[in-house]
Amino acid sequence: MDFTPSEEQSAARGLAARIFGDLSTHERLTAAGTGTDAELWKELCAAGLPAAVEDIGLLGLVLLLEEQGRTTAQVPLAASCVYGLLAVAEHGTADQRERLLPGLRDGTAVATGAFPARGRVHLAEDGALYGAVPWVPWLRDATHVLVADTDLALWIVEASPPGAEARAPGVTVEPVETTAPWSAGRLVLDAVRGERLGNGPEAYAAVLATARTAFAGLQAGVCAGSLARAVHHTVTREQFGRPLSTNQGVLLRAADAHMDTEAIRVTAYEAAWRHDQQLAAEEQALTAAWWASEAGKRVVHAGQHLHGGTGADLDHPVHRHFLWGRQLDAYLGSGGEVLEELGLLLADSAQGDAS
């Protein structure tokens, strides 16, 4: 394995770091409230970053999402790239790629996914989709939603035509506020005609593994940003005439947070690298999701605690890392749930090898 970024990946990461650093400021995030920063999204698309993901691969996307996570930038980069651009590029027909990819590349179309599937959407005998999903990230921004039915077949549902105000017939989106400001919504489908994508459960499993890897990379950035703020605070804040960072308890807490962050990062890198090399990556994606869920919670809690009372102040930016870290934990699945799925997968694999 070689996780060294290519020249193209490094250039894309550097550009993303500059754009996020310049535009995803505390003041702009405050002004955005719980919605998307539309101007920042336009800037990212104008710079060609979503379009670049097809060339820089999943590992390159993870690097971009790390930079987003550091600043908790409120844009649908992960969702649109995973459930739209990569899903269509890897599992779509030639016609689907020709029709859908241009809009996803330039940002005029935004995709999201009703993942993981919970058996809430079913395909009726008339070929229409019915059901509801309690919350879908970035749904209020989406023009297309990737939905899995009870048989784990994937369907592309048009939530709204690009640039249109009204929703597509049979599609209802009800705003939902989640822990993190992800422009989420409740999705209701009533006799909706979807467009089939891929070959059923195999495509669903591949997209889910890609999503877990990408959102784990986003969590690595969220944790790195939280830790960087905690380090700055404890180095500059004094108590009893010396910096807080000189206290052994503070040092040990920060060191543990650093190791947890690195574990999230390296497991996400491994899963992404295997995906790009067209190697089996489901186990690695689950491993990355487990670290992002379990360790991610520890890191953002540490970031809050090391800030003391300041961490509870909504005027201080560190609280956003806490909210994002907890939301990503919930989205990826609790650590126990993910670990159970990983254990079953490993047991099935061992049984298969034995037979």
Short mmCIF file of C-alpha atoms in Angstrom, two decimals:
data_model
loop_
_atom_site.label_atom_id
_atom_site.label_comp_id
_atom_site.label_asym_id
_atom_site.label_seq_id
_atom_site.Cartn_x
_atom_site.Cartn_y
_atom_site.Cartn_z
CA MET A 1 0.00 0.00 0.00
CA ASP A 2 1.15 3.49 -0.85
CA PHE A 3 -0.99 6.35 0.43
CA THR A 4 1.34 9.03 -0.93
CA PRO A 5 -0.90 11.46 -2.84
CA SER A 6 -0.25 11.86 -6.53
CA GLU A 7 0.64 15.25 -7.95
CA GLU A 8 -2.98 15.74 -9.03
CA GLN A 9 -4.33 14.73 -5.62
CA SER A 10 -1.94 17.05 -3.80
CA ALA A 11 -2.85 19.95 -6.08
CA ALA A 12 -6.57 19.36 -5.54
CA ARG A 13 -6.11 19.14 -1.78
CA GLY A 14 -4.08 22.35 -1.74
CA LEU A 15 -6.73 24.18 -3.76
CA ALA A 16 -9.49 22.87 -1.48
CA ALA A 17 -7.56 23.94 1.62
CA ARG A 18 -7.19 27.46 0.24
CA ILE A 19 -10.84 27.82 -0.75
CA PHE A 20 -12.19 26.39 2.49
CA GLY A 21 -9.72 28.40 4.54
CA ASP A 22 -10.57 31.65 2.80
CA LEU A 23 -14.35 31.27 2.58
CA SER A 24 -15.53 28.94 5.34
CA THR A 25 -14.92 31.43 8.12
CA HIS A 26 -16.63 31.67 11.48
CA GLU A 27 -18.51 34.75 10.32
CA ARG A 28 -19.79 33.12 7.11
CA LEU A 29 -20.81 29.95 8.96
CA THR A 30 -22.72 32.05 11.48
CA ALA A 31 -24.48 33.88 8.67
CA ALA A 32 -25.34 30.60 6.89
CA GLY A 33 -27.18 29.31 9.95
CA THR A 34 -28.33 25.74 9.30
CA GLY A 35 -28.34 26.07 5.53
CA THR A 36 -25.80 25.55 2.78
CA ASP A 37 -23.24 28.18 1.85
CA ALA A 38 -24.34 28.52 -1.78
CA GLU A 39 -21.54 30.90 -2.72
CA LEU A 40 -18.89 28.55 -1.36
CA TRP A 41 -20.43 25.66 -3.31
CA LYS A 42 -20.31 27.74 -6.49
CA GLU A 43 -16.66 28.58 -5.82
CA LEU A 44 -15.74 24.91 -5.34
CA CYS A 45 -17.53 23.94 -8.55
CA ALA A 46 -16.01 26.83 -10.49
CA ALA A 47 -12.58 25.60 -9.36
CA GLY A 48 -13.45 22.17 -10.79
CA LEU A 49 -13.06 20.23 -7.55
CA PRO A 50 -16.18 18.01 -7.78
CA ALA A 51 -15.34 17.26 -11.41
CA ALA A 52 -11.77 16.36 -10.44
CA VAL A 53 -12.95 13.47 -8.26
CA GLU A 54 -13.33 11.24 -11.31
CA ASP A 55 -9.59 11.66 -11.95
CA ILE A 56 -8.22 11.76 -8.38
CA GLY A 57 -10.35 8.87 -7.18
CA LEU A 58 -11.83 8.10 -3.79
CA LEU A 59 -8.52 8.74 -2.04
CA GLY A 60 -8.45 12.18 -3.62
CA LEU A 61 -12.02 12.80 -2.45
CA VAL A 62 -11.06 11.78 1.08
CA LEU A 63 -8.27 14.37 0.98
CA LEU A 64 -10.75 17.05 -0.13
CA LEU A 65 -13.21 16.08 2.58
CA GLU A 66 -10.51 16.29 5.22
CA GLU A 67 -10.05 19.93 4.28
CA GLN A 68 -13.80 20.49 4.40
CA GLY A 69 -13.99 18.87 7.83
CA ARG A 70 -11.24 21.09 9.23
CA THR A 71 -13.47 24.13 8.64
CA THR A 72 -16.90 22.42 8.91
CA ALA A 73 -17.80 24.01 5.59
CA GLN A 74 -21.52 23.70 4.88
CA VAL A 75 -21.54 22.29 1.34
CA PRO A 76 -22.83 18.93 -0.03
CA LEU A 77 -19.45 17.81 -1.36
CA ALA A 78 -19.40 14.32 0.17
CA ALA A 79 -23.03 13.49 -0.63
CA SER A 80 -23.00 14.74 -4.23
CA CYS A 81 -19.68 13.06 -5.08
CA VAL A 82 -20.47 9.71 -3.43
CA TYR A 83 -24.14 9.27 -4.25
CA GLY A 84 -24.02 11.10 -7.54
CA LEU A 85 -20.75 11.49 -9.39
CA LEU A 86 -18.94 8.29 -8.32
CA ALA A 87 -22.09 6.18 -8.20
CA VAL A 88 -23.09 7.09 -11.74
CA ALA A 89 -19.52 6.93 -13.08
CA GLU A 90 -18.97 3.45 -11.64
CA HIS A 91 -22.41 1.85 -11.98
CA GLY A 92 -24.29 3.86 -14.59
CA THR A 93 -24.90 3.01 -18.22
CA ALA A 94 -23.26 5.00 -20.99
CA ASP A 95 -26.49 6.94 -21.44
CA GLN A 96 -26.76 7.72 -17.72
CA ARG A 97 -23.18 8.92 -17.58
CA GLU A 98 -23.70 11.15 -20.60
CA ARG A 99 -26.89 12.69 -19.21
CA LEU A 100 -26.14 12.98 -15.49
CA LEU A 101 -22.41 13.51 -15.04
CA PRO A 102 -22.07 16.97 -16.64
CA GLY A 103 -24.45 18.56 -14.13
CA LEU A 104 -22.85 16.73 -11.21
CA ARG A 105 -19.42 17.88 -12.34
CA ASP A 106 -20.27 21.57 -12.56
CA GLY A 107 -22.55 21.62 -9.51
CA THR A 108 -25.76 22.58 -11.30
CA ALA A 109 -27.04 19.16 -10.17
CA VAL A 110 -26.61 17.99 -6.58
CA ALA A 111 -27.08 14.39 -5.49
CA THR A 112 -27.61 12.77 -2.13
CA GLY A 113 -28.47 9.29 -0.91
CA ALA A 114 -31.07 7.68 1.34
CA PHE A 115 -28.39 5.47 2.89
CA PRO A 116 -28.05 3.09 4.58
CA ALA A 117 -31.22 1.32 3.45
CA ARG A 118 -33.64 0.54 6.26
CA GLY A 119 -36.37 -1.18 4.25
CA ARG A 120 -38.56 1.92 4.14
CA VAL A 121 -38.87 2.22 0.35
CA HIS A 122 -40.48 -0.52 -1.72
CA LEU A 123 -41.04 -1.12 -5.40
CA ALA A 124 -44.68 -1.79 -6.24
CA GLU A 125 -45.93 -4.12 -8.93
CA ASP A 126 -46.63 -1.14 -11.16
CA GLY A 127 -42.91 -0.25 -11.09
CA ALA A 128 -43.33 2.82 -8.89
CA LEU A 129 -41.54 3.59 -5.62
CA TYR A 130 -43.40 4.17 -2.35
CA GLY A 131 -42.18 4.90 1.15
CA ALA A 132 -40.50 7.44 3.40
CA VAL A 133 -37.01 7.99 4.79
CA PRO A 134 -36.90 9.91 8.12
CA TRP A 135 -33.92 12.06 7.21
CA VAL A 136 -31.53 12.38 4.30
CA PRO A 137 -28.45 14.65 4.45
CA TRP A 138 -28.40 17.66 2.11
CA LEU A 139 -31.81 16.67 0.77
CA ARG A 140 -33.04 20.27 0.63
CA ASP A 141 -30.27 21.02 -1.91
CA ALA A 142 -30.61 17.85 -3.96
CA THR A 143 -31.82 17.58 -7.52
CA HIS A 144 -31.34 13.78 -7.44
CA VAL A 145 -31.58 11.20 -4.67
CA LEU A 146 -30.12 7.70 -4.76
CA VAL A 147 -32.59 5.34 -3.11
CA ALA A 148 -32.37 1.61 -2.33
CA ASP A 149 -35.57 -0.45 -2.26
CA THR A 150 -36.25 -3.42 0.03
CA ASP A 151 -34.37 -5.72 -2.38
CA LEU A 152 -31.37 -3.34 -2.32
CA ALA A 153 -31.83 -2.33 -5.93
CA LEU A 154 -30.65 1.24 -6.54
CA TRP A 155 -32.89 3.91 -8.06
CA ILE A 156 -32.11 7.47 -9.07
CA VAL A 157 -35.05 9.66 -8.14
CA GLU A 158 -35.32 13.20 -9.49
CA ALA A 159 -36.09 15.34 -6.45
CA SER A 160 -36.31 18.53 -8.48
CA PRO A 161 -35.12 19.56 -11.93
CA PRO A 162 -31.89 21.60 -11.85
CA GLY A 163 -32.73 25.22 -11.10
CA ALA A 164 -36.43 24.52 -10.47
CA GLU A 165 -38.37 25.63 -7.42
CA ALA A 166 -40.99 22.87 -7.41
CA ARG A 167 -40.33 19.24 -6.56
CA ALA A 168 -40.85 16.39 -9.00
CA PRO A 169 -44.32 14.76 -8.96
CA GLY A 170 -44.76 12.33 -6.08
CA VAL A 171 -41.67 13.57 -4.20
CA THR A 172 -42.12 15.42 -0.92
CA VAL A 173 -39.25 16.95 1.04
CA GLU A 174 -39.93 18.09 4.59
CA PRO A 175 -37.12 20.09 6.25
CA VAL A 176 -35.43 18.36 9.19
CA GLU A 177 -32.86 19.98 11.46
CA THR A 178 -30.15 17.58 12.55
CA THR A 179 -27.29 17.99 15.01
CA ALA A 180 -25.04 19.33 12.27
CA PRO A 181 -26.33 21.89 9.73
CA TRP A 182 -26.59 19.53 6.77
CA SER A 183 -29.74 20.92 5.05
CA ALA A 184 -31.40 17.58 5.77
CA GLY A 185 -34.97 16.59 5.01
CA ARG A 186 -37.54 13.83 5.29
CA LEU A 187 -38.10 12.13 1.95
CA VAL A 188 -41.56 10.84 1.00
CA LEU A 189 -42.09 8.94 -2.25
CA ASP A 190 -45.60 8.34 -3.56
CA ALA A 191 -45.84 6.52 -6.88
CA VAL A 192 -42.49 7.86 -8.06
CA ARG A 193 -40.82 6.45 -11.15
CA GLY A 194 -37.11 6.00 -10.52
CA GLU A 195 -34.26 5.22 -12.86
CA ARG A 196 -32.49 1.93 -12.13
CA LEU A 197 -28.75 2.17 -11.40
CA GLY A 198 -26.36 -0.77 -11.34
CA ASN A 199 -26.98 -4.43 -10.67
CA GLY A 200 -28.85 -4.59 -7.38
CA PRO A 201 -27.30 -5.59 -4.03
CA GLU A 202 -23.75 -5.63 -5.41
CA ALA A 203 -23.99 -1.99 -6.52
CA TYR A 204 -25.67 -1.04 -3.23
CA ALA A 205 -22.85 -2.62 -1.21
CA ALA A 206 -20.23 -0.87 -3.32
CA VAL A 207 -21.86 2.56 -2.94
CA LEU A 208 -22.33 2.04 0.80
CA ALA A 209 -18.64 1.14 1.23
CA THR A 210 -17.66 4.22 -0.78
CA ALA A 211 -19.91 6.41 1.38
CA ARG A 212 -18.52 5.01 4.62
CA THR A 213 -14.99 5.69 3.45
CA ALA A 214 -15.74 9.22 2.30
CA PHE A 215 -17.61 10.24 5.44
CA ALA A 216 -14.84 8.70 7.57
CA GLY A 217 -12.43 11.00 5.74
CA LEU A 218 -14.73 13.92 6.53
CA GLN A 219 -14.67 12.89 10.19
CA ALA A 220 -10.85 12.82 10.14
CA GLY A 221 -10.91 16.46 9.06
CA VAL A 222 -13.51 17.41 11.68
CA CYS A 223 -11.36 15.82 14.37
CA ALA A 224 -8.16 17.42 13.09
CA GLY A 225 -9.84 20.82 13.16
CA SER A 226 -11.17 20.27 16.68
CA LEU A 227 -7.74 19.19 17.91
CA ALA A 228 -5.98 22.14 16.24
CA ARG A 229 -8.34 24.56 17.97
CA ALA A 230 -7.82 22.80 21.31
CA VAL A 231 -4.04 22.98 20.93
CA HIS A 232 -4.18 26.69 20.13
CA HIS A 233 -6.47 27.34 23.09
CA THR A 234 -4.39 25.43 25.63
CA VAL A 235 -1.12 26.95 24.42
CA THR A 236 -2.39 30.54 24.59
CA ARG A 237 -4.65 30.31 27.66
CA GLU A 238 -2.88 30.60 31.01
CA GLN A 239 -3.89 29.37 34.43
CA PHE A 240 -1.92 30.05 37.60
CA GLY A 241 0.72 31.84 35.56
CA ARG A 242 1.44 29.10 33.00
CA PRO A 243 -0.18 27.79 29.79
CA LEU A 244 -2.84 25.11 30.15
CA SER A 245 -0.82 22.95 27.77
CA THR A 246 1.87 22.45 30.41
CA ASN A 247 -0.51 20.41 32.57
CA GLN A 248 0.11 16.68 32.19
CA GLY A 249 -3.60 15.85 32.03
CA VAL A 250 -4.08 18.26 29.15
CA LEU A 251 -1.07 16.86 27.31
CA LEU A 252 -2.27 13.27 27.68
CA ARG A 253 -5.82 14.11 26.57
CA ALA A 254 -4.53 15.92 23.48
CA ALA A 255 -2.11 13.09 22.68
CA ASP A 256 -4.90 10.52 22.84
CA ALA A 257 -7.03 12.71 20.55
CA HIS A 258 -4.15 12.96 18.09
CA MET A 259 -3.70 9.17 17.96
CA ASP A 260 -7.44 8.66 17.48
CA THR A 261 -7.47 11.20 14.64
CA GLU A 262 -4.56 9.47 12.93
CA ALA A 263 -6.34 6.11 13.25
CA ILE A 264 -9.42 7.52 11.52
CA ARG A 265 -7.28 9.04 8.79
CA VAL A 266 -5.15 5.98 8.02
CA THR A 267 -8.08 3.55 7.95
CA ALA A 268 -9.97 5.87 5.61
CA TYR A 269 -6.89 6.14 3.40
CA GLU A 270 -6.53 2.35 3.26
CA ALA A 271 -10.17 1.79 2.30
CA ALA A 272 -9.99 4.55 -0.34
CA TRP A 273 -6.72 3.23 -1.77
CA ARG A 274 -8.13 -0.29 -2.09
CA HIS A 275 -11.21 1.09 -3.82
CA ASP A 276 -9.09 2.98 -6.33
CA GLN A 277 -6.99 -0.14 -6.95
CA GLN A 278 -10.21 -2.10 -7.60
CA LEU A 279 -9.56 -4.36 -4.62
CA ALA A 280 -12.15 -5.62 -2.17
CA ALA A 281 -12.66 -2.85 0.37
CA GLU A 282 -15.88 -3.61 2.26
CA GLU A 283 -14.06 -4.77 5.41
CA GLN A 284 -11.72 -1.76 5.28
CA ALA A 285 -14.66 0.63 4.81
CA LEU A 286 -16.37 -0.82 7.88
CA THR A 287 -13.12 -0.51 9.84
CA ALA A 288 -12.81 3.14 8.84
CA ALA A 289 -16.46 3.74 9.77
CA TRP A 290 -15.93 2.13 13.19
CA TRP A 291 -12.91 4.30 13.94
CA ALA A 292 -14.71 7.40 12.68
CA SER A 293 -17.69 6.64 14.88
CA GLU A 294 -15.99 5.52 18.10
CA ALA A 295 -12.78 7.55 17.99
CA GLY A 296 -14.51 10.52 16.41
CA LYS A 297 -16.74 10.89 19.46
CA ARG A 298 -13.75 10.79 21.77
CA VAL A 299 -11.86 13.45 19.83
CA VAL A 300 -14.65 16.02 19.58
CA HIS A 301 -15.52 15.50 23.25
CA ALA A 302 -11.87 16.07 24.10
CA GLY A 303 -11.88 19.24 22.01
CA GLN A 304 -14.86 20.54 23.97
CA HIS A 305 -13.41 19.61 27.35
CA LEU A 306 -10.00 21.12 26.65
CA HIS A 307 -11.69 24.42 25.90
CA GLY A 308 -13.38 24.41 29.29
CA GLY A 309 -16.39 26.71 29.47
CA THR A 310 -15.40 28.32 26.17
CA GLY A 311 -16.31 25.12 24.37
CA ALA A 312 -19.95 25.56 25.31
CA ASP A 313 -20.09 29.08 23.89
CA LEU A 314 -21.90 29.14 20.54
CA ASP A 315 -19.87 32.20 19.60
CA HIS A 316 -16.73 30.02 19.59
CA PRO A 317 -16.18 27.90 16.44
CA VAL A 318 -15.10 24.72 18.27
CA HIS A 319 -18.72 23.83 19.02
CA ARG A 320 -19.27 23.13 15.32
CA HIS A 321 -16.68 20.36 15.36
CA PHE A 322 -18.50 18.78 18.28
CA LEU A 323 -21.84 18.92 16.46
CA TRP A 324 -20.38 17.59 13.21
CA GLY A 325 -18.50 14.82 15.02
CA ARG A 326 -21.63 13.62 16.77
CA GLN A 327 -23.68 13.83 13.56
CA LEU A 328 -21.11 11.81 11.63
CA ASP A 329 -21.09 9.24 14.42
CA ALA A 330 -24.87 8.89 14.07
CA TYR A 331 -24.74 8.80 10.27
CA LEU A 332 -22.03 6.16 10.09
CA GLY A 333 -23.86 4.05 12.69
CA SER A 334 -23.02 3.51 16.30
CA GLY A 335 -19.71 1.79 16.94
CA GLY A 336 -21.41 -1.35 18.22
CA GLU A 337 -23.66 -1.59 15.17
CA VAL A 338 -20.76 -1.17 12.76
CA LEU A 339 -18.59 -3.62 14.72
CA GLU A 340 -21.36 -6.24 14.61
CA GLU A 341 -21.63 -5.89 10.84
CA LEU A 342 -17.86 -6.15 10.48
CA GLY A 343 -17.80 -9.25 12.68
CA LEU A 344 -20.49 -10.96 10.63
CA LEU A 345 -18.65 -10.09 7.42
CA LEU A 346 -15.39 -11.51 8.75
CA ALA A 347 -17.16 -14.66 9.98
CA ASP A 348 -18.76 -15.19 6.58
CA SER A 349 -15.41 -14.67 4.90
CA ALA A 350 -13.69 -17.18 7.19
CA GLN A 351 -16.46 -19.71 6.63
CA GLY A 352 -16.13 -19.26 2.90
CA ASP A 353 -12.36 -19.80 3.05
CA ALA A 354 -12.83 -22.95 5.13
CA SER A 355 -15.26 -24.46 2.69
#
